[in-house]
Amino acid sequence: MESLGVTSKLGAGAAYNTFLLIGAVLGLAFIDRLTRRTFLIGTFFLGAALLAALVAFADTSPVVAVVIFALFALVLAAAVNLEYVYPPELFPTDLRASGVGIAVAASRIGSAASTFLLPIVVAQYSVDVALIACVVVLAIGGLICFVWAPETGTEALGEVTEEVQKESDEHTHL
């Protein structure tokens, strides 16, 4: 926040945390109203757009920076709801625990790496460079999901696992 010119850290932190809470609740409300794939891809690209807006408009005013960052927090918190719903739907029953475990472990490694690297990048380069790196990561994630993320939310869990198992069996026999 300091790097973005925000002087009221308490106010900015309160706004950020409030929007995290609102985002979590909105995520729960939308998780069954949107398809899983749409929700996933949408949050990647919306998050990237908000961080790009933060880079473009943060110098305008600290209030603008806090509002954009709070909106990003809302999208981020909404997207976290997918973490508990989408990965279990991607794996057949016999591989579900291992698949979800690997997905969660990968997300924790990414979180740890970004938490470690963010202050280093900000100190060595600037907050804009760090934010642009985040925009690039989110955009790449959105593109990868656009190309490869399957839709699972419109089907019953049993149907999804049967389809995934058939695909797995087909690849095994090849």
C-alpha atoms as a PDB file:
ATOM      1  CA  MET A   1       0.000   0.000   0.000  1.00  0.00           C
ATOM      2  CA  GLU A   2       2.826   2.360   0.853  1.00  0.00           C
ATOM      3  CA  SER A   3       4.347   1.734  -2.580  1.00  0.00           C
ATOM      4  CA  LEU A   4       1.032   2.795  -4.120  1.00  0.00           C
ATOM      5  CA  GLY A   5       0.990   6.097  -2.207  1.00  0.00           C
ATOM      6  CA  VAL A   6      -1.644   5.053   0.336  1.00  0.00           C
ATOM      7  CA  THR A   7      -1.000   6.744   3.672  1.00  0.00           C
ATOM      8  CA  SER A   8      -3.947   5.364   5.673  1.00  0.00           C
ATOM      9  CA  LYS A   9      -2.832   1.764   6.039  1.00  0.00           C
ATOM     10  CA  LEU A  10      -5.574   1.051   8.594  1.00  0.00           C
ATOM     11  CA  GLY A  11      -8.312   2.291   6.255  1.00  0.00           C
ATOM     12  CA  ALA A  12      -6.826   0.491   3.262  1.00  0.00           C
ATOM     13  CA  GLY A  13      -6.463  -2.718   5.254  1.00  0.00           C
ATOM     14  CA  ALA A  14     -10.055  -2.469   6.481  1.00  0.00           C
ATOM     15  CA  ALA A  15     -11.317  -1.956   2.919  1.00  0.00           C
ATOM     16  CA  TYR A  16      -9.216  -4.850   1.643  1.00  0.00           C
ATOM     17  CA  ASN A  17     -10.425  -7.220   4.377  1.00  0.00           C
ATOM     18  CA  THR A  18     -14.044  -6.138   3.950  1.00  0.00           C
ATOM     19  CA  PHE A  19     -13.869  -6.853   0.244  1.00  0.00           C
ATOM     20  CA  LEU A  20     -12.237 -10.230   0.937  1.00  0.00           C
ATOM     21  CA  LEU A  21     -15.252 -11.131   3.070  1.00  0.00           C
ATOM     22  CA  ILE A  22     -17.745  -9.831   0.499  1.00  0.00           C
ATOM     23  CA  GLY A  23     -15.882 -11.698  -2.257  1.00  0.00           C
ATOM     24  CA  ALA A  24     -16.000 -14.977  -0.340  1.00  0.00           C
ATOM     25  CA  VAL A  25     -19.760 -14.630   0.141  1.00  0.00           C
ATOM     26  CA  LEU A  26     -20.323 -13.608  -3.489  1.00  0.00           C
ATOM     27  CA  GLY A  27     -18.184 -16.544  -4.619  1.00  0.00           C
ATOM     28  CA  LEU A  28     -20.457 -18.906  -2.701  1.00  0.00           C
ATOM     29  CA  ALA A  29     -23.493 -17.274  -4.288  1.00  0.00           C
ATOM     30  CA  PHE A  30     -22.090 -17.550  -7.830  1.00  0.00           C
ATOM     31  CA  ILE A  31     -20.377 -20.926  -7.691  1.00  0.00           C
ATOM     32  CA  ASP A  32     -23.517 -22.791  -8.722  1.00  0.00           C
ATOM     33  CA  ARG A  33     -24.947 -20.030 -10.911  1.00  0.00           C
ATOM     34  CA  LEU A  34     -22.008 -19.888 -13.345  1.00  0.00           C
ATOM     35  CA  THR A  35     -20.332 -22.847 -14.952  1.00  0.00           C
ATOM     36  CA  ARG A  36     -17.114 -23.856 -13.201  1.00  0.00           C
ATOM     37  CA  ARG A  37     -15.069 -23.154 -16.325  1.00  0.00           C
ATOM     38  CA  THR A  38     -16.610 -19.689 -16.820  1.00  0.00           C
ATOM     39  CA  PHE A  39     -16.073 -18.817 -13.162  1.00  0.00           C
ATOM     40  CA  LEU A  40     -12.444 -19.993 -13.284  1.00  0.00           C
ATOM     41  CA  ILE A  41     -11.509 -18.242 -16.519  1.00  0.00           C
ATOM     42  CA  GLY A  42     -13.486 -15.134 -15.616  1.00  0.00           C
ATOM     43  CA  THR A  43     -11.738 -14.672 -12.281  1.00  0.00           C
ATOM     44  CA  PHE A  44      -8.305 -15.083 -13.894  1.00  0.00           C
ATOM     45  CA  PHE A  45      -8.981 -12.440 -16.538  1.00  0.00           C
ATOM     46  CA  LEU A  46     -10.918 -10.090 -14.258  1.00  0.00           C
ATOM     47  CA  GLY A  47      -8.105 -10.264 -11.692  1.00  0.00           C
ATOM     48  CA  ALA A  48      -5.549  -9.516 -14.422  1.00  0.00           C
ATOM     49  CA  ALA A  49      -7.632  -6.590 -15.682  1.00  0.00           C
ATOM     50  CA  LEU A  50      -7.976  -5.121 -12.188  1.00  0.00           C
ATOM     51  CA  LEU A  51      -4.244  -5.348 -11.517  1.00  0.00           C
ATOM     52  CA  ALA A  52      -3.541  -3.790 -14.919  1.00  0.00           C
ATOM     53  CA  ALA A  53      -5.950  -0.981 -13.979  1.00  0.00           C
ATOM     54  CA  LEU A  54      -4.099  -0.612 -10.690  1.00  0.00           C
ATOM     55  CA  VAL A  55      -0.836  -0.105 -12.580  1.00  0.00           C
ATOM     56  CA  ALA A  56      -2.480   2.350 -14.968  1.00  0.00           C
ATOM     57  CA  PHE A  57      -4.503   4.393 -12.472  1.00  0.00           C
ATOM     58  CA  ALA A  58      -2.789   4.063  -9.070  1.00  0.00           C
ATOM     59  CA  ASP A  59      -0.971   7.373  -9.542  1.00  0.00           C
ATOM     60  CA  THR A  60      -4.327   9.104  -9.992  1.00  0.00           C
ATOM     61  CA  SER A  61      -5.210   8.947  -6.307  1.00  0.00           C
ATOM     62  CA  PRO A  62      -4.645   6.721  -3.269  1.00  0.00           C
ATOM     63  CA  VAL A  63      -8.426   6.265  -3.064  1.00  0.00           C
ATOM     64  CA  VAL A  64      -8.487   4.901  -6.623  1.00  0.00           C
ATOM     65  CA  ALA A  65      -5.631   2.535  -5.755  1.00  0.00           C
ATOM     66  CA  VAL A  66      -7.464   1.245  -2.666  1.00  0.00           C
ATOM     67  CA  VAL A  67     -10.753   0.800  -4.563  1.00  0.00           C
ATOM     68  CA  ILE A  68      -9.127  -1.121  -7.409  1.00  0.00           C
ATOM     69  CA  PHE A  69      -7.088  -3.241  -5.005  1.00  0.00           C
ATOM     70  CA  ALA A  70     -10.202  -3.936  -2.901  1.00  0.00           C
ATOM     71  CA  LEU A  71     -12.069  -5.042  -6.033  1.00  0.00           C
ATOM     72  CA  PHE A  72      -9.142  -7.333  -6.839  1.00  0.00           C
ATOM     73  CA  ALA A  73      -9.436  -8.763  -3.310  1.00  0.00           C
ATOM     74  CA  LEU A  74     -13.138  -9.388  -3.949  1.00  0.00           C
ATOM     75  CA  VAL A  75     -12.395 -11.333  -7.151  1.00  0.00           C
ATOM     76  CA  LEU A  76      -9.554 -13.224  -5.485  1.00  0.00           C
ATOM     77  CA  ALA A  77     -11.722 -14.258  -2.536  1.00  0.00           C
ATOM     78  CA  ALA A  78     -14.577 -15.290  -4.823  1.00  0.00           C
ATOM     79  CA  ALA A  79     -12.207 -17.468  -6.869  1.00  0.00           C
ATOM     80  CA  VAL A  80     -10.946 -19.285  -3.776  1.00  0.00           C
ATOM     81  CA  ASN A  81     -14.327 -21.010  -3.535  1.00  0.00           C
ATOM     82  CA  LEU A  82     -13.437 -22.980  -6.662  1.00  0.00           C
ATOM     83  CA  GLU A  83     -10.503 -24.517  -4.811  1.00  0.00           C
ATOM     84  CA  TYR A  84     -12.890 -26.722  -2.839  1.00  0.00           C
ATOM     85  CA  VAL A  85     -15.303 -27.593  -5.636  1.00  0.00           C
ATOM     86  CA  TYR A  86     -13.492 -27.829  -8.960  1.00  0.00           C
ATOM     87  CA  PRO A  87     -10.443 -30.069  -8.266  1.00  0.00           C
ATOM     88  CA  PRO A  88     -12.497 -32.935  -6.774  1.00  0.00           C
ATOM     89  CA  GLU A  89     -14.672 -32.862  -9.898  1.00  0.00           C
ATOM     90  CA  LEU A  90     -11.643 -33.255 -12.168  1.00  0.00           C
ATOM     91  CA  PHE A  91     -10.408 -36.612 -10.894  1.00  0.00           C
ATOM     92  CA  PRO A  92     -11.938 -40.092 -10.924  1.00  0.00           C
ATOM     93  CA  THR A  93     -12.804 -41.467  -7.507  1.00  0.00           C
ATOM     94  CA  ASP A  94      -9.769 -43.729  -7.240  1.00  0.00           C
ATOM     95  CA  LEU A  95      -7.394 -40.810  -7.951  1.00  0.00           C
ATOM     96  CA  ARG A  96      -9.370 -37.980  -6.353  1.00  0.00           C
ATOM     97  CA  ALA A  97      -7.474 -37.720  -3.064  1.00  0.00           C
ATOM     98  CA  SER A  98      -4.080 -37.794  -4.770  1.00  0.00           C
ATOM     99  CA  GLY A  99      -5.146 -35.389  -7.521  1.00  0.00           C
ATOM    100  CA  VAL A 100      -6.627 -32.867  -5.110  1.00  0.00           C
ATOM    101  CA  GLY A 101      -3.585 -33.220  -2.853  1.00  0.00           C
ATOM    102  CA  ILE A 102      -1.221 -32.462  -5.722  1.00  0.00           C
ATOM    103  CA  ALA A 103      -3.363 -29.485  -6.818  1.00  0.00           C
ATOM    104  CA  VAL A 104      -3.435 -28.064  -3.281  1.00  0.00           C
ATOM    105  CA  ALA A 105       0.307 -28.639  -2.829  1.00  0.00           C
ATOM    106  CA  ALA A 106       1.041 -26.887  -6.132  1.00  0.00           C
ATOM    107  CA  SER A 107      -1.103 -23.918  -5.103  1.00  0.00           C
ATOM    108  CA  ARG A 108       0.688 -23.688  -1.759  1.00  0.00           C
ATOM    109  CA  ILE A 109       4.099 -23.792  -3.450  1.00  0.00           C
ATOM    110  CA  GLY A 110       2.973 -21.002  -5.799  1.00  0.00           C
ATOM    111  CA  SER A 111       1.650 -18.972  -2.864  1.00  0.00           C
ATOM    112  CA  ALA A 112       4.856 -19.400  -0.904  1.00  0.00           C
ATOM    113  CA  ALA A 113       7.024 -18.482  -3.889  1.00  0.00           C
ATOM    114  CA  SER A 114       4.993 -15.375  -4.697  1.00  0.00           C
ATOM    115  CA  THR A 115       4.925 -14.289  -1.042  1.00  0.00           C
ATOM    116  CA  PHE A 116       8.702 -14.622  -0.967  1.00  0.00           C
ATOM    117  CA  LEU A 117       9.345 -12.949  -4.336  1.00  0.00           C
ATOM    118  CA  LEU A 118       6.876 -10.049  -4.160  1.00  0.00           C
ATOM    119  CA  PRO A 119       8.788  -7.860  -1.676  1.00  0.00           C
ATOM    120  CA  ILE A 120      12.072  -8.640  -3.433  1.00  0.00           C
ATOM    121  CA  VAL A 121      10.710  -7.565  -6.830  1.00  0.00           C
ATOM    122  CA  VAL A 122       9.134  -4.425  -5.332  1.00  0.00           C
ATOM    123  CA  ALA A 123      12.419  -3.494  -3.597  1.00  0.00           C
ATOM    124  CA  GLN A 124      14.661  -4.277  -6.594  1.00  0.00           C
ATOM    125  CA  TYR A 125      12.454  -2.868  -9.347  1.00  0.00           C
ATOM    126  CA  SER A 126       9.131  -1.259  -8.407  1.00  0.00           C
ATOM    127  CA  VAL A 127       5.582  -2.045  -7.401  1.00  0.00           C
ATOM    128  CA  ASP A 128       4.542  -1.570 -11.042  1.00  0.00           C
ATOM    129  CA  VAL A 129       6.940  -4.309 -12.189  1.00  0.00           C
ATOM    130  CA  ALA A 130       5.618  -6.639  -9.486  1.00  0.00           C
ATOM    131  CA  LEU A 131       2.017  -5.905 -10.462  1.00  0.00           C
ATOM    132  CA  ILE A 132       2.756  -6.366 -14.171  1.00  0.00           C
ATOM    133  CA  ALA A 133       4.334  -9.744 -13.348  1.00  0.00           C
ATOM    134  CA  CYS A 134       1.137 -10.666 -11.498  1.00  0.00           C
ATOM    135  CA  VAL A 135      -0.946  -9.541 -14.494  1.00  0.00           C
ATOM    136  CA  VAL A 136       1.149 -11.744 -16.780  1.00  0.00           C
ATOM    137  CA  VAL A 137       0.819 -14.764 -14.462  1.00  0.00           C
ATOM    138  CA  LEU A 138      -2.955 -14.297 -14.207  1.00  0.00           C
ATOM    139  CA  ALA A 139      -3.325 -13.822 -17.973  1.00  0.00           C
ATOM    140  CA  ILE A 140      -1.278 -16.957 -18.685  1.00  0.00           C
ATOM    141  CA  GLY A 141      -3.340 -18.885 -16.127  1.00  0.00           C
ATOM    142  CA  GLY A 142      -6.536 -17.652 -17.774  1.00  0.00           C
ATOM    143  CA  LEU A 143      -5.299 -18.651 -21.231  1.00  0.00           C
ATOM    144  CA  ILE A 144      -4.239 -22.100 -20.029  1.00  0.00           C
ATOM    145  CA  CYS A 145      -7.639 -22.613 -18.423  1.00  0.00           C
ATOM    146  CA  PHE A 146      -9.379 -21.312 -21.553  1.00  0.00           C
ATOM    147  CA  VAL A 147      -7.590 -23.919 -23.643  1.00  0.00           C
ATOM    148  CA  TRP A 148      -7.570 -26.917 -21.291  1.00  0.00           C
ATOM    149  CA  ALA A 149      -9.970 -26.521 -18.355  1.00  0.00           C
ATOM    150  CA  PRO A 150     -12.893 -28.919 -18.698  1.00  0.00           C
ATOM    151  CA  GLU A 151     -16.442 -28.003 -17.737  1.00  0.00           C
ATOM    152  CA  THR A 152     -17.661 -30.046 -14.791  1.00  0.00           C
ATOM    153  CA  GLY A 153     -20.297 -27.946 -13.050  1.00  0.00           C
ATOM    154  CA  THR A 154     -23.201 -28.897 -15.299  1.00  0.00           C
ATOM    155  CA  GLU A 155     -22.898 -32.615 -14.663  1.00  0.00           C
ATOM    156  CA  ALA A 156     -23.363 -34.867 -11.682  1.00  0.00           C
ATOM    157  CA  LEU A 157     -20.105 -35.854  -9.984  1.00  0.00           C
ATOM    158  CA  GLY A 158     -20.603 -39.508 -10.942  1.00  0.00           C
ATOM    159  CA  GLU A 159     -20.956 -38.598 -14.624  1.00  0.00           C
ATOM    160  CA  VAL A 160     -17.811 -36.472 -14.535  1.00  0.00           C
ATOM    161  CA  THR A 161     -15.780 -39.249 -12.963  1.00  0.00           C
ATOM    162  CA  GLU A 162     -17.091 -41.782 -15.475  1.00  0.00           C
ATOM    163  CA  GLU A 163     -16.086 -39.520 -18.395  1.00  0.00           C
ATOM    164  CA  VAL A 164     -12.661 -38.816 -16.934  1.00  0.00           C
ATOM    165  CA  GLN A 165     -12.175 -42.548 -16.259  1.00  0.00           C
ATOM    166  CA  LYS A 166     -13.118 -43.390 -19.887  1.00  0.00           C
ATOM    167  CA  GLU A 167     -10.608 -40.820 -21.160  1.00  0.00           C
ATOM    168  CA  SER A 168      -7.981 -42.187 -18.815  1.00  0.00           C
ATOM    169  CA  ASP A 169      -8.651 -45.752 -19.968  1.00  0.00           C
ATOM    170  CA  GLU A 170      -8.464 -44.663 -23.625  1.00  0.00           C
ATOM    171  CA  HIS A 171      -5.053 -43.025 -23.061  1.00  0.00           C
ATOM    172  CA  THR A 172      -3.843 -46.110 -21.191  1.00  0.00           C
ATOM    173  CA  HIS A 173      -4.775 -48.401 -24.065  1.00  0.00           C
ATOM    174  CA  LEU A 174      -3.055 -46.197 -26.628  1.00  0.00           C
END
